[in-house]
Short mmCIF file of C-alpha atoms in Angstrom, two decimals:
data_model
loop_
_atom_site.label_atom_id
_atom_site.label_comp_id
_atom_site.label_asym_id
_atom_site.label_seq_id
_atom_site.Cartn_x
_atom_site.Cartn_y
_atom_site.Cartn_z
CA LYS A 1 62.19 -36.94 24.36
CA GLN A 2 65.91 -37.12 23.85
CA GLU A 3 67.50 -40.60 24.84
CA VAL A 4 71.20 -40.80 24.99
CA THR A 5 72.70 -44.16 24.25
CA GLN A 6 76.41 -45.40 25.29
CA ILE A 7 78.03 -48.54 23.92
CA PRO A 8 79.74 -50.46 25.17
CA ALA A 9 78.26 -50.39 28.80
CA ALA A 10 81.67 -51.96 29.84
CA LEU A 11 85.14 -52.34 28.80
CA SER A 12 88.28 -53.91 29.85
CA VAL A 13 91.47 -53.33 28.06
CA PRO A 14 95.29 -54.05 28.97
CA GLU A 15 97.24 -50.68 29.64
CA GLY A 16 98.64 -48.76 26.57
CA GLU A 17 95.88 -49.41 24.31
CA ASN A 18 93.96 -46.63 22.25
CA LEU A 19 90.11 -47.19 22.74
CA VAL A 20 87.07 -45.62 21.81
CA LEU A 21 83.80 -44.78 23.52
CA ASN A 22 80.36 -44.39 21.82
CA CYS A 23 77.60 -42.11 22.52
CA SER A 24 74.46 -41.63 20.35
CA PHE A 25 71.55 -39.39 20.75
CA THR A 26 68.03 -39.64 19.37
CA ASP A 27 67.22 -35.58 18.94
CA SER A 28 69.84 -33.96 16.93
CA ALA A 29 68.77 -30.62 17.86
CA ILE A 30 71.27 -30.36 20.73
CA TYR A 31 72.91 -27.33 22.10
CA ASN A 32 76.11 -29.04 23.34
CA LEU A 33 77.60 -32.28 24.12
CA GLN A 34 79.70 -33.12 26.93
CA TRP A 35 81.75 -36.33 28.37
CA PHE A 36 82.13 -36.58 31.93
CA ARG A 37 84.29 -38.89 34.12
CA GLN A 38 82.85 -40.57 37.42
CA ASP A 39 84.86 -42.36 39.86
CA PRO A 40 83.04 -44.69 42.24
CA GLY A 41 81.12 -42.75 44.99
CA LYS A 42 82.15 -39.56 43.64
CA GLY A 43 80.73 -36.71 41.65
CA LEU A 44 81.40 -35.77 38.08
CA THR A 45 84.60 -34.35 36.42
CA SER A 46 83.89 -32.73 33.05
CA LEU A 47 86.46 -33.82 30.15
CA LEU A 48 85.50 -32.23 27.07
CA LEU A 49 82.47 -29.96 25.99
CA ILE A 50 81.58 -29.63 22.44
CA GLN A 51 79.19 -26.94 21.27
CA SER A 52 76.75 -28.11 18.48
CA SER A 53 78.74 -26.02 15.93
CA GLN A 54 81.78 -27.73 16.62
CA ARG A 55 83.06 -31.12 15.24
CA GLU A 56 85.82 -32.02 17.85
CA GLN A 57 87.64 -31.22 21.04
CA THR A 58 90.98 -32.34 22.22
CA SER A 59 92.33 -32.17 25.71
CA GLY A 60 95.92 -34.40 26.15
CA ARG A 61 95.01 -38.05 25.44
CA LEU A 62 91.51 -37.58 25.10
CA ASN A 63 89.59 -36.48 21.72
CA ALA A 64 85.80 -36.30 21.19
CA SER A 65 83.96 -35.70 17.92
CA LEU A 66 80.61 -35.00 17.37
CA ASP A 67 78.58 -35.65 14.25
CA LYS A 68 75.25 -34.03 14.92
CA SER A 69 73.20 -34.92 11.75
CA SER A 70 73.85 -38.45 12.77
CA GLY A 71 73.47 -38.23 16.49
CA ARG A 72 76.62 -39.55 17.26
CA SER A 73 79.88 -38.90 19.18
CA THR A 74 82.92 -40.69 20.04
CA LEU A 75 85.55 -40.29 23.02
CA TYR A 76 88.92 -41.37 22.05
CA ILE A 77 91.63 -42.16 24.82
CA ALA A 78 95.22 -42.50 23.48
CA ALA A 79 97.94 -44.66 25.40
CA SER A 80 95.28 -45.82 28.17
CA GLN A 81 96.64 -45.97 31.56
CA PRO A 82 95.07 -47.51 34.76
CA GLY A 83 94.36 -44.37 35.92
CA ASP A 84 91.74 -43.87 33.38
CA SER A 85 89.59 -46.56 35.04
CA ALA A 86 86.12 -44.91 35.39
CA THR A 87 82.68 -44.50 34.20
CA TYR A 88 82.61 -42.39 31.26
CA LEU A 89 79.18 -40.43 30.90
CA CYS A 90 77.98 -38.71 27.90
CA ALA A 91 75.18 -35.90 28.19
CA VAL A 92 73.70 -33.49 25.93
CA THR A 93 71.58 -30.50 26.58
CA SER A 94 68.82 -28.48 24.35
CA GLY A 95 66.81 -25.67 24.28
CA GLY A 96 69.46 -23.05 23.57
CA GLY A 97 71.45 -24.33 26.44
CA ALA A 98 68.28 -23.62 29.08
CA ASP A 99 67.59 -27.15 29.50
CA GLY A 100 69.14 -29.65 31.82
CA LEU A 101 71.32 -32.31 30.59
CA THR A 102 70.16 -35.97 29.44
CA PHE A 103 72.73 -38.43 30.43
CA GLY A 104 73.66 -41.87 28.88
CA LYS A 105 73.96 -44.90 31.27
CA GLY A 106 77.70 -44.66 31.03
CA THR A 107 80.67 -47.04 29.94
CA HIS A 108 82.34 -48.54 32.76
CA LEU A 109 86.14 -48.72 31.81
CA ILE A 110 88.69 -50.93 33.60
CA ILE A 111 92.29 -50.51 32.56
CA GLN A 112 94.27 -53.42 33.39
CA PRO A 113 98.11 -52.50 34.55
CA GLY B 1 86.33 -23.45 35.24
CA ALA B 2 84.02 -22.19 37.66
CA VAL B 3 83.40 -23.67 41.08
CA VAL B 4 80.19 -25.16 42.67
CA SER B 5 80.13 -26.37 45.95
CA GLN B 6 77.23 -28.65 47.96
CA HIS B 7 76.75 -29.16 51.63
CA PRO B 8 76.70 -31.77 53.07
CA SER B 9 78.68 -34.04 50.88
CA TRP B 10 76.59 -36.85 53.17
CA VAL B 11 73.92 -37.24 55.33
CA ILE B 12 72.45 -39.93 57.14
CA CYS B 13 68.85 -39.48 58.51
CA LYS B 14 66.09 -41.47 60.01
CA SER B 15 63.00 -41.97 58.03
CA GLY B 16 60.09 -39.22 58.03
CA THR B 17 62.59 -36.53 58.78
CA SER B 18 63.52 -33.58 56.40
CA VAL B 19 66.82 -32.73 54.82
CA LYS B 20 68.24 -29.64 53.34
CA ILE B 21 70.93 -29.89 50.79
CA GLU B 22 72.68 -26.44 49.79
CA CYS B 23 74.22 -25.75 46.26
CA ARG B 24 76.41 -22.50 46.11
CA SER B 25 78.02 -20.93 43.04
CA LEU B 26 81.33 -19.78 44.66
CA ASP B 27 82.59 -17.46 41.80
CA PHE B 28 79.86 -16.74 39.67
CA GLN B 29 76.13 -15.65 39.50
CA ALA B 30 73.86 -18.46 38.39
CA THR B 31 70.31 -17.29 37.54
CA THR B 32 69.59 -21.31 36.59
CA MET B 33 70.84 -24.06 38.55
CA PHE B 34 69.65 -28.03 38.38
CA TRP B 35 69.23 -30.93 40.73
CA TYR B 36 69.94 -34.32 39.49
CA ARG B 37 69.66 -37.53 41.29
CA GLN B 38 71.59 -41.06 40.92
CA PHE B 39 70.44 -44.24 41.91
CA PRO B 40 73.01 -46.89 42.54
CA LYS B 41 74.62 -48.25 39.51
CA GLN B 42 72.21 -45.98 37.44
CA SER B 43 72.94 -42.86 35.30
CA LEU B 44 71.96 -39.31 36.48
CA MET B 45 68.53 -38.05 36.24
CA LEU B 46 67.40 -34.44 36.04
CA MET B 47 64.73 -33.89 38.98
CA ALA B 48 64.17 -30.30 38.15
CA THR B 49 65.12 -26.94 36.97
CA SER B 50 65.72 -24.15 39.60
CA ASN B 51 65.43 -20.15 38.43
CA GLU B 52 66.30 -17.54 40.81
CA GLY B 53 63.31 -15.65 41.90
CA SER B 54 60.64 -18.14 40.47
CA LYS B 55 59.37 -21.32 41.08
CA ALA B 56 61.11 -24.35 39.95
CA THR B 57 60.16 -26.42 36.99
CA TYR B 58 59.96 -30.38 37.93
CA GLU B 59 60.44 -33.28 35.52
CA GLN B 60 57.83 -35.60 35.06
CA GLY B 61 57.59 -38.05 37.89
CA VAL B 62 59.35 -35.69 40.74
CA GLU B 63 56.91 -34.87 43.62
CA LYS B 64 57.25 -31.32 43.74
CA ASP B 65 55.51 -31.24 47.46
CA LYS B 66 58.30 -33.81 48.37
CA PHE B 67 61.48 -32.27 46.91
CA LEU B 68 61.27 -28.39 47.87
CA ILE B 69 63.47 -26.12 46.11
CA ASN B 70 64.40 -22.74 46.82
CA HIS B 71 66.41 -20.31 44.81
CA ALA B 72 66.54 -16.97 46.72
CA SER B 73 69.63 -15.72 45.47
CA LEU B 74 71.91 -15.81 42.46
CA THR B 75 74.49 -18.22 44.06
CA LEU B 76 72.20 -20.60 46.40
CA SER B 77 69.80 -22.97 45.64
CA THR B 78 68.46 -25.57 48.24
CA LEU B 79 66.58 -28.81 47.88
CA THR B 80 65.01 -29.89 50.72
CA VAL B 81 63.79 -33.81 50.93
CA THR B 82 60.71 -33.64 52.99
CA SER B 83 59.54 -36.71 54.88
CA ALA B 84 62.42 -38.67 53.68
CA HIS B 85 62.10 -42.36 53.29
CA PRO B 86 64.53 -45.39 52.42
CA GLU B 87 63.55 -45.26 48.61
CA ASP B 88 64.70 -41.52 48.84
CA SER B 89 68.35 -42.61 49.37
CA SER B 90 70.58 -41.47 46.56
CA PHE B 91 73.26 -39.36 45.45
CA TYR B 92 71.86 -35.85 44.60
CA ILE B 93 73.97 -33.63 42.28
CA CYS B 94 73.18 -29.88 41.65
CA SER B 95 75.00 -27.83 38.99
CA ALA B 96 74.80 -24.11 38.14
CA ARG B 97 74.36 -22.75 34.64
CA THR B 98 76.46 -19.72 33.73
CA PRO B 99 77.50 -18.26 30.14
CA GLY B 100 80.79 -19.83 28.71
CA LEU B 101 84.18 -18.44 29.15
CA ALA B 102 83.80 -17.26 25.32
CA GLY B 103 81.76 -16.66 22.78
CA GLY B 104 78.81 -16.46 25.27
CA PHE B 105 78.02 -20.42 25.13
CA TYR B 106 76.12 -21.64 28.38
CA GLU B 107 77.81 -24.13 30.44
CA GLN B 108 77.01 -26.08 33.45
CA PHE B 109 79.23 -26.60 36.32
CA PHE B 110 78.69 -29.61 38.75
CA GLY B 111 78.72 -29.57 42.56
CA PRO B 112 80.49 -32.65 44.08
CA GLY B 113 77.33 -34.28 45.40
CA THR B 114 75.64 -34.94 48.29
CA ARG B 115 74.89 -38.85 49.59
CA LEU B 116 71.75 -39.08 51.33
CA THR B 117 71.00 -42.27 53.22
CA VAL B 118 67.67 -42.93 54.95
CA LEU B 119 67.18 -45.27 57.58
#
């Protein structure tokens, strides 16, 4: 059964720093990997989706990489801002895209002004 | 991206009553929808896979007689929590799956979630 682990569980950094969030998964036979943001009491905001054949995706200050063979992904946030404070979730799906997502427990990020 | 709505966004009910949550794909047809739940300070857990015109597939540990799922059309799936109890209080989120915008890849789009509180 697929398991997704996110490290660190929580992170607090001053504004302006670059930071890296880590995600690992136990079964490398994934269809895609997705990073989400969740604000307290809110739903999910999709940040980046990486297909299994891709190595990375970029959107603005965010860059996500995928190393499927080692079961790892990283989310890089450049020049962090207080508005980036949220919980970041990593999720994978398998079964050719037919399966639901398996989520990690998330990294709770606080950017200090 | 595609839009998925959920209704209601929050609901408070008494123990023993049933609650229905709707999930709609607004601008695409979804043969498959998924239901997740999230307990406080926990991550999202897949509850069931809803396929249009057929019975839902439930994850291990999820009671199919308690969480009734109906996917009667390509744009609507409903989750009914029957005889709700306080331990069912949770955040319920649905997603709808559609082929991706390019390359034919599948992608899931999430609704905003429904917060259920059972007194």
